[in-house]
Coordinates of N, CA, C and O in Angstrom, one line a residue:
M1 N 131.6 96.9 102.8 CA 130.5 96.9 101.6 C 131.1 96.1 100.6 O 132.5 96.1 100.2
T2 N 130.0 95.2 100.3 CA 130.4 94.1 99.1 C 130.6 94.8 97.7 O 129.7 95.7 97.4
P3 N 131.8 94.8 96.8 CA 131.9 95.5 95.6 C 130.8 94.8 94.6 O 130.8 93.8 94.7
I4 N 130.5 95.5 93.7 CA 129.8 95.1 92.6 C 130.6 94.3 91.4 O 131.6 94.9 91.1
T5 N 130.5 93.2 91.4 CA 131.2 92.1 90.4 C 130.2 92.1 89.2 O 129.1 91.9 89.3
P6 N 131.0 91.6 88.0 CA 130.3 90.8 86.9 C 129.3 89.7 87.3 O 129.8 89.0 88.3
L7 N 128.5 89.5 86.6 CA 127.7 88.2 86.7 C 128.4 87.0 86.5 O 129.4 87.1 85.8
N8 N 128.5 86.0 87.3 CA 129.3 84.8 86.9 C 128.0 83.7 87.0 O 126.9 83.7 87.1
P9 N 128.8 82.4 86.6 CA 127.5 81.2 86.6 C 126.8 81.0 87.9 O 125.8 80.8 87.9
S10 N 127.3 81.5 89.0 CA 126.9 81.4 90.4 C 125.2 82.1 90.4 O 124.4 81.6 90.8
D11 N 125.5 83.3 89.9 CA 124.4 84.4 89.7 C 123.3 83.7 88.9 O 122.1 83.7 89.5
Y12 N 123.5 83.2 87.7 CA 122.5 82.6 86.8 C 121.8 81.5 87.1 O 120.7 81.3 87.5
L13 N 122.8 80.8 88.2 CA 122.3 79.5 88.9 C 121.4 79.7 90.0 O 120.3 79.2 90.0
T14 N 121.7 80.8 90.7 CA 121.1 81.4 91.8 C 119.5 81.6 91.5 O 118.5 81.4 91.7
A15 N 119.9 82.5 90.3 CA 118.5 83.4 89.8 C 117.6 82.1 89.1 O 116.1 82.1 89.4
S16 N 117.9 81.0 88.5 CA 117.2 80.2 87.6 C 116.8 79.2 89.0 O 115.4 78.7 88.8
L17 N 117.5 79.1 90.2 CA 117.0 78.2 91.2 C 115.7 78.8 91.9 O 114.7 78.3 92.2
S18 N 115.9 80.2 91.7 CA 114.7 81.0 92.7 C 113.5 81.0 91.7 O 112.3 80.9 92.0
V19 N 113.5 80.7 90.6 CA 112.6 80.8 89.2 C 111.9 79.2 89.4 O 110.6 79.3 89.5
L20 N 112.6 78.3 89.9 CA 112.2 77.1 89.9 C 111.3 77.1 91.2 O 110.5 76.5 91.3
F21 N 112.2 77.5 92.2 CA 111.3 77.7 93.4 C 109.7 78.4 93.2 O 109.0 78.1 94.0
W22 N 110.0 79.3 92.6 CA 108.7 80.0 92.2 C 107.4 78.9 91.9 O 106.2 79.1 92.6
T23 N 108.0 78.4 90.8 CA 106.7 77.4 90.4 C 106.5 76.4 91.2 O 105.0 76.3 91.1
F24 N 107.2 76.1 92.2 CA 106.6 75.3 93.1 C 105.9 75.7 94.3 O 104.4 75.4 94.9
Q25 N 106.3 77.1 94.9 CA 105.6 77.7 95.7 C 104.5 78.1 95.1 O 103.5 78.4 96.2
E26 N 104.3 78.5 94.1 CA 102.8 78.9 93.4 C 101.8 78.0 93.8 O 100.7 78.1 94.2
H27 N 102.3 76.5 93.1 CA 101.1 75.7 93.0 C 100.9 75.6 94.7 O 99.9 75.2 95.2
F28 N 101.9 75.6 96.0 CA 101.4 75.2 97.0 C 100.7 76.3 97.6 O 100.0 76.0 98.3
I29 N 101.4 77.4 97.4 CA 100.4 78.6 97.9 C 98.8 78.6 97.5 O 98.0 78.8 98.4
H30 N 98.6 78.4 96.4 CA 97.5 78.6 95.4 C 96.5 77.4 96.1 O 95.7 77.6 96.6
G31 N 97.2 76.0 96.4 CA 96.3 75.0 96.7 C 96.1 74.8 98.2 O 95.2 74.4 98.5
R32 N 97.0 75.2 98.7 CA 97.0 74.9 100.4 C 96.9 76.4 101.2 O 96.3 76.0 102.2
L33 N 97.1 77.3 100.3 CA 97.0 78.5 101.3 C 95.4 79.4 100.8 O 94.7 79.7 101.6
L34 N 95.7 79.6 99.6 CA 94.8 80.5 99.0 C 93.1 79.6 98.8 O 92.0 80.5 98.6
H35 N 93.1 78.3 98.7 CA 91.9 77.8 98.8 C 91.9 76.7 99.9 O 91.3 75.8 100.0
S36 N 92.3 77.1 101.1 CA 92.5 76.5 102.6 C 91.2 76.6 103.0 O 90.3 77.8 103.0
N37 N 90.8 75.9 104.4 CA 89.7 76.3 105.2 C 90.4 77.5 106.3 O 89.5 77.8 106.9
M38 N 91.4 77.8 106.2 CA 91.9 79.0 107.2 C 91.5 80.2 106.7 O 91.3 80.3 105.7
N39 N 91.0 80.9 107.7 CA 90.6 82.3 107.4 C 91.7 83.4 107.6 O 92.1 83.6 108.7
W40 N 92.0 83.8 106.4 CA 93.2 84.8 106.6 C 92.9 85.7 105.2 O 92.1 85.5 104.4
I41 N 93.7 86.9 105.2 CA 93.4 88.2 104.2 C 93.4 87.7 102.9 O 92.9 87.7 101.9
G42 N 94.6 86.6 102.6 CA 94.8 86.2 101.3 C 93.7 85.3 100.6 O 93.5 85.4 99.6
K43 N 93.2 84.6 101.5 CA 92.1 83.4 101.1 C 90.9 84.4 100.8 O 90.5 84.0 99.6
D44 N 90.7 85.7 101.5 CA 89.4 86.7 101.2 C 89.8 87.3 99.8 O 88.8 87.2 98.9
I45 N 91.3 87.7 99.9 CA 91.4 88.3 98.3 C 90.9 87.3 97.1 O 90.7 87.7 96.1
H46 N 91.6 86.1 97.5 CA 91.6 85.0 96.5 C 90.1 84.9 96.0 O 89.7 84.6 95.2
R47 N 89.2 84.6 97.3 CA 88.0 84.4 97.1 C 87.1 85.3 96.1 O 86.5 85.0 95.1
T48 N 87.4 86.6 96.6 CA 87.0 87.9 95.8 C 87.3 87.4 94.2 O 86.4 88.0 93.5
H49 N 88.6 87.2 93.9 CA 89.0 87.0 92.6 C 88.3 86.1 91.8 O 87.7 86.3 90.7
H50 N 87.6 84.8 92.6 CA 86.9 83.7 91.9 C 85.6 84.0 91.9 O 84.9 83.8 90.8
E51 N 85.2 85.1 92.5 CA 83.4 85.6 92.3 C 83.4 86.7 91.5 O 82.4 86.8 91.1
E52 N 84.5 87.2 90.8 CA 84.3 88.0 89.7 C 84.1 87.3 88.4 O 84.3 86.4 88.2
P53 N 83.4 88.0 87.5 CA 83.3 87.4 85.9 C 84.6 87.0 85.7 O 85.9 87.6 85.9
Y54 N 85.0 85.7 85.0 CA 86.1 85.4 84.4 C 87.0 86.3 83.7 O 87.9 86.8 84.1
F55 N 86.2 87.2 82.7 CA 87.1 88.3 82.0 C 87.2 89.5 82.7 O 85.9 90.1 83.0
H56 N 87.9 89.7 83.7 CA 88.1 91.1 84.6 C 89.6 91.3 84.8 O 90.5 90.5 84.3
I57 N 89.9 92.8 85.1 CA 91.3 93.1 85.2 C 91.8 92.5 86.6 O 91.1 92.7 87.7
S58 N 92.9 91.8 86.6 CA 93.3 91.0 87.5 C 94.8 91.2 87.9 O 95.5 90.2 87.2
I59 N 95.1 91.9 88.5 CA 96.6 92.5 88.8 C 96.6 92.7 90.3 O 95.7 93.6 90.9
D60 N 97.6 92.1 91.1 CA 97.9 92.5 92.5 C 98.3 94.0 92.6 O 98.7 94.4 91.8
P61 N 97.6 94.5 93.9 CA 98.2 95.9 94.0 C 99.3 96.3 94.2 O 100.2 95.3 94.7
V62 N 100.2 97.4 93.9 CA 101.6 97.4 94.0 C 102.3 97.5 95.4 O 103.2 96.7 95.3
E63 N 101.2 97.7 96.1 CA 101.8 97.7 97.8 C 102.1 96.2 98.0 O 103.1 95.6 98.7
L64 N 101.0 95.2 97.5 CA 101.3 94.0 97.5 C 102.8 93.5 97.0 O 103.5 92.5 97.7
L65 N 102.8 93.6 95.8 CA 103.9 93.1 95.1 C 105.3 93.7 95.7 O 106.1 92.9 95.8
V66 N 105.4 95.0 95.8 CA 106.6 95.5 96.5 C 106.8 94.7 97.9 O 108.1 94.7 98.2
G67 N 105.7 94.7 98.8 CA 105.9 93.9 100.0 C 106.6 92.4 100.0 O 107.3 92.5 100.9
W68 N 105.8 91.7 99.0 CA 106.1 90.3 99.2 C 107.7 90.4 98.5 O 108.4 89.5 98.9
M69 N 108.2 91.3 97.3 CA 109.5 90.9 96.8 C 110.2 91.6 97.9 O 111.4 91.2 98.0
G70 N 109.8 92.6 98.7 CA 110.8 92.9 99.8 C 111.2 92.0 100.8 O 112.1 91.6 101.4
A71 N 110.2 91.2 101.0 CA 109.9 90.1 102.3 C 111.2 89.1 101.5 O 111.7 88.4 102.2
A72 N 110.9 88.5 100.3 CA 111.8 87.7 99.6 C 112.9 88.2 99.7 O 113.8 87.1 100.1
Y73 N 113.4 89.2 99.4 CA 114.8 89.5 99.6 C 115.3 89.3 101.0 O 116.4 88.8 101.1
L74 N 114.5 89.9 101.7 CA 115.2 89.7 103.3 C 115.3 88.2 103.6 O 116.3 87.8 104.1
I75 N 114.4 87.3 103.2 CA 114.6 85.8 103.5 C 115.7 85.4 102.4 O 116.4 84.8 103.2
F76 N 115.8 85.9 101.5 CA 117.2 85.3 100.6 C 118.4 86.0 101.1 O 119.4 85.2 101.6
R77 N 118.3 87.0 101.8 CA 119.6 88.0 102.1 C 119.9 87.3 103.7 O 121.0 87.2 104.1
M78 N 118.7 87.0 104.8 CA 119.2 86.7 106.0 C 119.1 85.3 106.3 O 120.0 84.7 107.3
V79 N 118.4 84.6 105.3 CA 118.3 83.3 105.8 C 118.9 82.3 104.8 O 119.7 81.4 105.2
V80 N 118.6 82.4 103.3 CA 119.2 81.5 102.8 C 120.2 81.7 102.1 O 121.4 80.9 102.1
L81 N 120.9 82.9 102.0 CA 122.2 83.4 101.6 C 122.8 84.3 102.5 O 123.3 85.4 102.0
P82 N 122.8 84.2 103.6 CA 123.4 85.4 104.5 C 124.9 86.0 104.3 O 125.2 87.1 104.5
S83 N 125.5 84.9 103.8 CA 126.8 85.4 103.4 C 127.3 86.1 102.2 O 128.6 86.2 101.9
S84 N 126.2 86.1 101.2 CA 126.6 86.6 99.9 C 125.6 87.7 99.5 O 124.5 87.2 98.9
L85 N 125.6 88.7 99.4 CA 124.9 89.8 99.0 C 124.7 89.8 97.6 O 123.6 89.7 96.8
P86 N 125.6 89.3 96.6 CA 125.5 89.4 95.4 C 124.4 88.1 94.8 O 123.6 88.2 94.1
L87 N 124.8 87.0 95.6 CA 123.8 85.7 95.4 C 122.5 86.0 95.8 O 121.6 85.6 95.2
A88 N 122.1 86.8 96.9 CA 121.0 87.1 97.5 C 120.4 87.7 96.5 O 118.8 87.9 96.3
T89 N 120.9 88.9 95.9 CA 120.4 89.7 94.8 C 120.0 89.0 93.6 O 118.8 89.3 93.2
S90 N 120.8 88.0 93.1 CA 120.6 87.3 92.1 C 119.4 86.5 92.3 O 118.4 86.3 91.6
A91 N 119.5 85.6 93.4 CA 118.0 85.1 93.8 C 116.6 85.9 93.8 O 115.6 85.6 93.4
T92 N 116.6 87.1 94.7 CA 115.6 88.1 94.4 C 115.4 88.6 92.9 O 114.0 88.8 92.7
I93 N 116.2 88.8 92.0 CA 115.9 89.3 90.8 C 115.4 88.1 90.0 O 114.2 88.2 89.4
G94 N 115.7 86.6 90.4 CA 115.0 85.6 89.5 C 113.5 85.4 89.9 O 112.7 85.2 89.3
Y95 N 113.5 85.6 91.5 CA 112.0 85.5 92.2 C 111.2 86.4 91.6 O 110.1 86.1 91.2
A96 N 111.6 87.9 91.5 CA 111.1 89.0 90.8 C 110.5 88.9 89.9 O 109.3 88.9 89.2
T97 N 111.4 88.3 89.1 CA 111.2 87.8 87.6 C 109.8 87.0 87.2 O 108.9 87.1 86.6
A98 N 110.2 86.1 88.0 CA 109.2 84.8 88.1 C 107.5 85.5 88.5 O 106.5 85.0 88.2
G99 N 107.8 86.5 89.5 CA 106.6 87.0 89.9 C 106.0 88.0 88.9 O 104.8 88.3 88.9
M100 N 106.8 88.6 88.5 CA 106.2 89.6 87.3 C 105.6 88.8 85.9 O 104.7 89.2 85.5
W101 N 106.4 87.5 85.6 CA 105.7 86.9 85.1 C 104.4 86.3 85.2 O 103.3 86.1 84.5
Y102 N 104.2 85.8 86.6 CA 102.9 85.6 87.0 C 101.9 86.7 86.8 O 100.9 86.5 86.3
E103 N 102.2 87.7 87.6 CA 101.1 88.9 87.1 C 100.8 89.2 85.5 O 99.7 89.4 85.3
W104 N 101.9 89.4 85.1 CA 101.5 89.5 83.6 C 100.8 88.4 82.8 O 99.6 88.8 82.2
T105 N 100.8 87.3 83.1 CA 100.0 86.0 82.6 C 98.7 86.0 83.1 O 98.0 85.6 82.4
H106 N 98.6 86.3 84.3 CA 97.7 86.1 85.0 C 96.6 87.4 84.4 O 95.4 86.9 84.2
Y107 N 96.9 88.6 84.2 CA 96.4 89.5 83.6 C 95.9 89.2 82.2 O 94.8 89.4 82.0
L108 N 96.9 88.4 81.3 CA 96.4 88.2 80.1 C 95.1 87.2 79.8 O 94.4 87.3 79.0
V109 N 95.5 86.3 80.7 CA 94.4 85.1 80.9 C 93.2 85.4 81.3 O 92.3 84.9 80.9
H110 N 92.9 86.6 82.0 CA 91.6 87.3 82.1 C 91.3 88.3 81.2 O 90.2 88.8 81.6
T111 N 91.7 88.4 80.0 CA 91.2 89.1 78.8 C 91.0 88.5 78.2 O 91.3 86.9 77.9
K112 N 90.4 88.6 76.9 CA 89.9 87.9 75.6 C 91.1 87.9 74.7 O 90.8 87.2 73.5
V113 N 92.3 88.1 75.2 CA 93.4 87.9 74.2 C 93.5 86.3 73.9 O 93.7 85.7 74.8
R114 N 93.9 86.0 72.5 CA 94.0 84.5 72.4 C 95.5 84.4 72.0 O 96.1 84.9 71.3
P115 N 96.1 83.5 72.9 CA 97.3 82.9 72.7 C 97.7 82.5 71.5 O 96.9 81.8 71.0
K116 N 99.1 82.7 71.2 CA 99.4 82.3 69.9 C 100.2 80.8 69.9 O 100.1 80.1 69.1
S117 N 100.9 80.7 70.9 CA 101.7 79.4 71.4 C 100.9 78.5 71.9 O 100.0 79.0 72.9
K118 N 101.4 77.2 71.8 CA 101.2 76.3 72.5 C 101.2 76.6 74.1 O 100.2 76.0 74.5
F119 N 102.3 76.9 74.6 CA 102.3 77.2 76.0 C 101.6 77.9 76.5 O 100.8 77.8 77.6
A120 N 101.2 79.2 75.9 CA 100.4 80.2 76.3 C 99.2 79.9 76.4 O 98.3 80.2 77.5
T121 N 98.7 78.9 75.2 CA 97.3 78.3 75.4 C 96.9 77.5 76.6 O 96.0 77.4 77.1
R122 N 98.1 76.7 76.5 CA 97.8 75.8 77.9 C 97.4 76.3 79.0 O 97.0 76.2 80.2
V123 N 98.3 77.4 79.4 CA 98.4 78.3 80.4 C 96.9 79.0 80.7 O 96.4 78.8 81.6
R124 N 96.6 79.6 79.7 CA 95.1 80.2 79.7 C 94.0 79.0 80.0 O 93.2 79.4 80.7
D125 N 94.2 77.7 79.0 CA 93.3 76.8 79.5 C 93.1 76.2 80.7 O 92.3 76.1 81.2
G126 N 94.4 76.0 81.4 CA 94.4 75.7 82.5 C 93.9 76.5 84.0 O 93.0 75.9 84.4
H127 N 94.0 77.7 83.5 CA 93.5 78.8 84.6 C 92.3 78.6 84.3 O 91.2 79.2 85.2
M128 N 91.6 79.0 82.9 CA 90.1 78.9 82.9 C 89.6 77.8 83.5 O 88.3 77.9 83.9
K129 N 90.0 76.7 83.4 CA 89.6 75.3 83.9 C 89.4 75.1 85.3 O 88.3 75.1 85.9
H130 N 90.5 75.9 86.0 CA 90.5 76.3 87.2 C 89.3 77.0 88.0 O 88.7 76.7 88.7
H131 N 89.4 78.2 87.4 CA 87.9 79.0 87.7 C 86.9 78.4 87.3 O 85.9 78.8 88.0
L132 N 86.8 77.9 86.1 CA 85.0 77.5 85.7 C 84.6 76.0 85.7 O 83.7 75.6 85.4
V133 N 85.7 75.3 86.2 CA 85.2 73.8 86.2 C 85.2 73.3 87.5 O 84.5 72.7 88.1
N134 N 86.5 73.3 88.2 CA 86.9 72.8 89.4 C 88.0 73.4 89.9 O 89.1 73.1 89.5
E135 N 88.0 74.4 91.0 CA 89.0 75.1 91.5 C 90.0 74.5 92.3 O 91.0 75.0 93.0
E136 N 89.7 73.2 92.5 CA 90.8 72.2 93.4 C 91.7 71.6 92.5 O 92.7 71.1 92.6
Y137 N 91.8 71.9 91.2 CA 92.9 71.3 90.1 C 93.1 72.7 89.4 O 92.8 73.8 89.4
W138 N 94.4 72.3 88.4 CA 94.8 73.4 87.6 C 95.5 74.5 88.4 O 95.3 75.7 88.4
L139 N 96.0 74.1 89.4 CA 96.8 75.2 90.4 C 98.2 75.8 90.1 O 98.6 76.7 90.6
G140 N 98.9 75.0 89.3 CA 100.2 75.6 88.5 C 100.1 76.3 87.6 O 100.0 76.1 86.3
F141 N 99.9 77.6 87.7 CA 99.6 78.5 87.0 C 100.6 78.7 85.6 O 100.3 78.7 84.9
T142 N 101.7 79.3 86.1 CA 102.7 80.0 84.9 C 103.5 78.6 84.6 O 103.8 78.8 83.3
V143 N 103.6 77.6 85.2 CA 104.2 76.5 84.6 C 103.4 75.1 84.9 O 103.5 74.5 85.7
P144 N 102.3 75.2 83.7 CA 101.3 73.9 84.0 C 101.9 72.6 84.4 O 101.0 71.6 84.7
F145 N 103.1 72.3 83.7 CA 103.7 70.8 84.0 C 103.6 70.4 85.7 O 103.9 69.2 85.8
V146 N 103.7 71.6 86.4 CA 103.8 71.3 88.0 C 102.5 70.6 88.3 O 102.3 69.7 88.9
D147 N 101.1 70.9 87.5 CA 100.1 70.3 87.8 C 100.4 68.6 87.5 O 99.6 68.0 88.1
D148 N 101.0 68.4 86.6 CA 101.3 67.1 86.0 C 102.1 66.1 87.1 O 101.6 65.0 87.2
L149 N 102.9 66.9 87.9 CA 103.8 66.4 88.8 C 102.8 66.0 90.0 O 102.9 65.1 90.5
F150 N 102.2 66.9 90.3 CA 101.3 66.7 91.6 C 99.8 66.2 91.3 O 99.0 66.4 92.3
G151 N 99.4 65.5 90.2 CA 98.2 64.9 90.1 C 97.0 66.0 90.1 O 95.9 65.6 90.3
T152 N 97.1 67.1 89.7 CA 96.1 68.1 89.7 C 95.7 68.6 88.1 O 95.4 69.7 87.9
N153 N 96.0 67.8 87.6 CA 95.7 68.1 86.1 C 94.9 66.9 85.5 O 95.3 66.3 84.4
P154 N 93.7 66.7 85.9 CA 92.7 65.5 85.6 C 92.1 66.1 84.0 O 92.1 67.0 83.6
S155 N 91.4 65.0 83.5 CA 90.5 65.5 82.4 C 89.4 66.2 82.8 O 89.1 66.2 84.2
V156 N 88.8 66.9 82.0 CA 87.6 68.0 82.5 C 86.7 67.1 83.0 O 85.9 67.4 84.0
R157 N 86.3 66.0 82.3 CA 85.5 65.0 82.7 C 85.4 64.7 84.2 O 84.5 64.4 85.0
E158 N 86.8 64.3 84.3 CA 87.2 63.6 85.9 C 86.8 64.8 86.9 O 86.0 64.3 88.0
A159 N 87.5 65.7 86.7 CA 87.3 67.0 87.8 C 85.6 67.4 88.0 O 85.1 67.4 89.1
R160 N 85.0 67.1 86.7 CA 83.2 67.4 86.9 C 83.0 66.3 87.9 O 81.9 66.7 88.7
E161 N 82.9 65.2 87.4 CA 82.5 64.1 88.1 C 83.0 64.1 89.6 O 81.8 63.6 90.5
E162 N 84.4 64.3 89.8 CA 84.6 64.5 91.5 C 83.8 65.8 92.4 O 83.4 65.2 93.2
Q163 N 83.4 66.5 91.3 CA 82.6 67.8 91.8 C 81.2 67.5 92.5 O 80.6 67.7 93.2
K164 N 80.6 66.6 91.1 CA 79.4 66.4 91.5 C 79.1 65.4 92.7 O 78.3 65.3 93.1
S165 N 80.2 64.4 92.7 CA 80.2 63.4 93.8 C 80.6 63.8 95.1 O 80.5 63.3 96.2
G166 N 81.0 65.2 95.4 CA 81.2 65.9 96.6 C 82.9 65.3 96.9 O 83.1 65.3 98.0
G167 N 83.6 64.8 96.0 CA 84.9 64.2 96.2 C 85.8 65.3 96.3 O 85.6 66.4 96.9
R168 N 87.1 65.5 96.0 CA 88.0 66.2 96.0 C 87.4 67.7 95.6 O 88.0 68.9 96.5
G169 N 86.9 68.0 94.8 CA 86.1 69.2 94.3 C 85.0 69.6 94.8 O 84.3 70.5 94.4
G170 N 84.6 69.1 95.9 CA 83.5 69.3 96.6 C 82.9 70.4 96.7 O 81.8 71.0 96.9
K171 N 84.0 71.3 97.4 CA 83.8 72.6 98.0 C 83.4 73.5 96.8 O 82.9 74.5 97.0
A172 N 84.1 73.2 95.8 CA 83.8 74.0 94.4 C 82.3 73.8 94.0 O 81.9 74.7 93.3
S173 N 81.6 72.7 94.3 CA 80.5 72.6 93.8 C 79.5 73.5 94.3 O 78.1 73.6 93.9
R174 N 79.8 74.6 95.2 CA 78.9 75.3 95.5 C 78.5 76.2 94.8 O 77.6 76.9 94.5
R175 N 79.6 76.3 93.6 CA 79.2 77.4 92.4 C 79.0 76.1 91.5 O 80.0 75.6 90.7
K176 N 77.7 76.2 91.0 CA 77.2 75.5 90.3 C 77.2 75.8 88.9 O 77.8 77.4 88.7
R177 N 77.0 75.1 87.5 CA 77.4 75.9 86.1 C 76.7 77.1 86.2 O 75.3 76.9 86.4
G178 N 77.2 78.2 85.9 CA 76.3 79.3 85.1 C 76.3 80.2 86.4 O 75.4 81.5 86.3
E179 N 77.0 80.0 87.6 CA 77.0 81.1 88.6 C 78.4 81.3 88.9 O 79.1 80.7 88.6
G180 N 78.4 82.5 89.5 CA 80.0 82.6 90.0 C 80.9 83.1 88.4 O 80.2 83.7 87.5
S181 N 82.0 82.4 88.7 CA 83.0 82.9 87.4 C 82.5 82.6 86.5 O 82.6 81.5 85.7
G182 N 82.2 83.5 85.4 CA 82.0 83.7 84.2 C 80.6 83.5 83.5 O 80.5 83.5 82.5
G183 N 79.8 83.2 84.7 CA 78.3 83.3 84.1 C 78.0 82.0 83.3 O 76.8 81.8 82.9
G184 N 78.7 81.1 83.2 CA 78.7 80.0 82.5 C 79.1 79.9 80.9 O 78.7 78.8 80.2
V185 N 79.1 81.3 80.6 CA 79.2 81.3 79.2 C 80.6 80.9 78.3 O 80.7 80.0 77.6
V186 N 81.8 81.1 79.4 CA 83.0 80.6 79.0 C 83.1 79.2 79.5 O 83.7 78.3 79.0
H187 N 82.5 78.8 80.6 CA 82.5 77.6 81.3 C 82.1 76.3 80.2 O 82.5 75.4 80.0
N188 N 80.9 76.7 79.2 CA 80.8 75.7 78.3 C 81.8 75.7 77.1 O 81.5 74.7 76.6
S189 N 82.4 76.6 77.2 CA 83.4 76.1 75.9 C 84.6 75.5 76.3 O 85.6 75.1 75.5
V190 N 84.7 75.2 77.8 CA 86.0 74.5 78.0 C 85.5 73.0 77.8 O 84.9 72.4 79.0
A191 N 85.8 72.5 77.1 CA 85.2 71.1 76.5 C 86.2 70.0 77.3 O 87.4 70.4 77.7
A192 N 85.8 68.7 77.5 CA 86.3 67.8 77.9 C 87.5 67.4 76.8 O 87.2 67.2 75.7
P193 N 88.7 67.2 77.5 CA 89.5 66.5 76.4 C 89.1 65.1 75.9 O 88.6 64.4 76.5

């Protein structure tokens, strides 16, 4: 059995790297799986989320969270860091912390709470634009700079024009203004920069 030891720089680095990994996997899963053409339960759950009015309680079920984090631990322990229980645990703690940050911020942006910081405002505004302007963009939810890296942070005007022309956001055009996410009330408050 591996003895419990004090935290060391490797633990902090490993936890930090798993948080960084979360930010990129969040963008990938959101854009490539949850909004994909594949039929699977995750896509169905996410589609239902988009069909709700924008302001609604949006938290994943405990079973999903526990299962997801359990699977992450097994992957860290058996595949990524099989020779180090402490580092696999540190990676899981970092990953779970990022996951809880995601859940908390996702809950808050779907309420009428007005953020006070610039960062929290950018998170909320990006997610509102994803729901209410064009769901093909603004996929980096908890860390919006990821959208800058992957070119999924256009101006609102560009995203709307692409959607109208059937371009990148063509499938989102099935939800015209005033239908689906938010009934158009909030949609109109998301102004073009």
